[in-house]
Amino acid sequence: MYCRIISGAVFGMESDTVHVEVNISDGMPVFEMVGCLATEVKESKERVRTALRNEGIFLPPKRITVNLSPAYRKKEGSAFDLPVAVGIMSALGKLPKERIENTMFIGELSLNGRLNGIKGVLPMVAKAKREGISRCVIPWENALEGEAVKGVEVIPVSSLSDVVSFLSGKEIRAPERARKNSSEKTKDMDFSEVRGQEGAKRAAEIAASGFHNMLMIGEPGVGKTMLAKRITTILPPLSAEESLEVSTIYSVAGLLQKKEGIMTDRPFINPHHTITEQAFAGGGRIPRPGVVSMAHRGVLFMDELLEFRRSVLEVLRQPLEEGKIWVTRSQGAYLYPAQFIFVAAMNPCPCGYFPDFHRCSCTEYQIKTYMNKLSAPLMDRIDICTEVHRTGIKHLFSDKEEEKGKKGENSEKIRKRVIRTGDIQKERYKSTGIHYNGELKGEDVERYCYLEKKEKKFLEQIMEKWNLSVRAYEKICKVARTIAVMEESEKITLEHIGEAAGYRLEKGK
Amino acid sequence: MDSNGIYNNREIQYVAKGEPGYPKRLLHIPSPPKGIYYIGKLPREEAPSVAMVGARVCSEYGRKVAKTFGECLAKKGIQIISGMARGIDSIGQKGALDAGGQSFGVLGSGVDICYPKENLPLYNQLKKKGGILSELAPKIPPKSQHFPARNRIISGLSDLVLVIEAKEKSGTFITVDMALEQGKDVAVIPGRISDPFSKGCNELLKQGAYVVTSPEDIFDILSFPLDRKTDPFQMKEKTQYFLENKENIVYSCLDFYSKNLDDISNEVSMPVSEVLSILIKLELKGYIREIAKNNYVVNTENN
Ligand SMILES: [Zn+2]
């Protein structure tokens, strides 16, 4: 009485098939599970035993051995409950064997036989498809993400009795499907809601066009977060491939079932400054991607940048340099993708109100010390710096009469331009591994941001005036390149360099 | 050990109250210092002297005024007394020295200590072309409790105290109170009523201080021979600069009060992208300065 069931597991971002073997033989009545299992997998025994009993199936007084292979990989999570239960029923001859073949089973059982949602369904189903498995039986809660994988039959079930019905060839009664209209969330957010702030909005468009990292400086409560959130609405939509990539991260983190099956919108993540290093980078006993990976292909916004722990800011280095992050644990290291537009915000001075001298009395020295808290490696990765200020009636005798009532451009219009600049960059960097100007480094900057004599001289003047570093030089070049692309100009002009320099972060001497 | 200025620092001299050379002006103030340590010279008795006081953090307007008054007064032979502090103090003193005049710094520490450190060039210039003074013995570090006593020497050595910029309820008022107690004239530069840096000045004017709108006004108060000249505050005609038309338009909309990129762009009706590249050009040429990210003022050094 032997049976072998296909199941799956996620190791970091990778998923793999796991085989669940069940053997029932005569001997002392024991139920044992082997195969390099974590505690929660061993506990599966009790859930399976009780769920089966509530299904009317009592375990016979025999020796039941369950083995999960391959044995060399540590198995974690509760996704094996279902395959173990199915394996036992099958070994007891209660299920037709042919229906079990070439089918993947994943899901966690409650004691009453209900099937609970699990993490990582998307990559596991995708793996099943790659392995040529024809059917996947998954928890109902994960239906949408499972069905996002095309070319494999997905059978969402809500209880163990559903599984039994299905395997006996009966119809499963389908519960109501609550498929939400995707991208509903971002539709109620638009760039036109940001009044004024023309400078900052322009900076945001440049950042979105070339995937440049950006810093906003401004007093508290002037709409830095509002602006940052709307950057996702002007970025090009995720490609099918990117969408699957992002969804996989969310699936592994167990956050996908709350979303709409598969992620079609670029994520916007804004961690609070009290966040721990682990939550930020990823990890934990059962490894899961951190905040930097949740922001993959989207925007990571860090308000009050200087308030974050130093160790957290330190974590940012690798993603900003390489677009991914290694999370090391005792069992090994996991690589998670983490490529995002980094958008940060900070106050202009310790009190927050410089240069509004009605409220700010910080000295030049205090302001300088405050700005110097930005670490050099972080500064090096920020291409664009802009100011966000109070709009509307500044004070009684302000030169401006009142807030300009005019609405800005809407996201759709800006997004069209951003997509266009993205396409030009794609063409330019075809088969180089580079996608956007923001990714250019070192030699690439020289190659792709060629300056003619006059322009080079102008930039050298700028370098000299503010005593700027080589890194600052490269950043101005990259941003100028993006501005040129935005204007569909092959040549980088004096104006492009001037504007890029106006958005530089380095204040210089 | 400090009675006769016997120090390994040979520059430092000491004059006790009652000895010849002790500044006579100090004899007439309440609680005159027991003696004065100094490097360089002491203010001349016969030359008029003016104390320049104001905020450490000041506006571009304040810088401009301090610099111009420092220069104009010094050119007329008026000695500028101040505390060598950041902001108005040091700008006025530097103006006086650059114009070839005399200036004296009264410290809230020993005369051998330069505070704040960034004023070292000024400190060295004062040693050569004017003087550094203190009633505190050498090596005594600057402490906040020293400053009110130091301020009484500043006003004590002066015939007139000129307040350039002062915020509401600022430390400048303490100096002004001391000057009045010593019977000195107090003159004030008026400002815009909405300007935080001028709130204190305008308050003093309401209380009856002299209004000063040009260096000549000070000569008047000091009954100094008059020689009226052109207004030193007139901004140079924009057309005097070799600026391109658009640069001219942007430059014309800036002044001593900072304006942000959006406001400039609105005023000149040009898109921010264009304005930003023009601003960089103007900055490169030294006509303007970026005081905070994307906030610009006319550069006083150049105007
Ligand atoms: Zn402040």
Coordinates of N, CA and C and ligand atoms in Angstrom, one line a residue, chain A residues 348-356 359-363 366-367, ligand 1:
Chain A
P348 N 14.6 70.3 5.6 CA 15.7 71.1 5.2 C 16.7 71.4 6.3
C349 N 16.2 71.4 7.5 CA 17.1 71.8 8.7 C 16.5 71.1 9.9
P350 N 17.2 71.2 11.1 CA 16.7 70.5 12.3 C 15.3 70.9 12.7
C351 N 14.9 72.2 12.5 CA 13.6 72.6 12.9 C 12.6 72.3 11.8
G352 N 13.0 72.2 10.6 CA 12.2 71.8 9.5 C 11.7 72.9 8.6
Y353 N 12.0 74.1 8.9 CA 11.4 75.2 8.1 C 12.2 76.1 7.3
F354 N 13.5 75.8 7.3 CA 14.5 76.6 6.4 C 14.0 76.5 5.0
P355 N 14.0 77.6 4.2 CA 14.4 79.0 4.5 C 13.3 79.9 4.8
D356 N 12.3 79.4 5.6 CA 11.3 80.3 6.0 C 11.7 80.9 7.4
R359 N 9.9 81.2 10.8 CA 9.8 80.1 11.8 C 11.2 79.4 12.0
C360 N 12.1 79.6 11.1 CA 13.4 78.9 11.3 C 14.5 79.8 11.9
S361 N 15.1 79.4 12.9 CA 16.3 80.2 13.4 C 17.5 79.3 13.5
C362 N 17.6 78.3 12.7 CA 18.7 77.4 12.7 C 19.9 78.2 12.1
T363 N 21.1 78.0 12.6 CA 22.3 78.7 12.0 C 22.8 77.9 10.8
Q366 N 24.3 74.7 11.8 CA 23.4 73.7 12.2 C 22.8 73.0 10.9
I367 N 22.5 73.8 9.9 CA 21.9 73.3 8.7 C 22.9 72.4 8.0
Ligands
ZN1 ZN 15.4 75.4 10.9

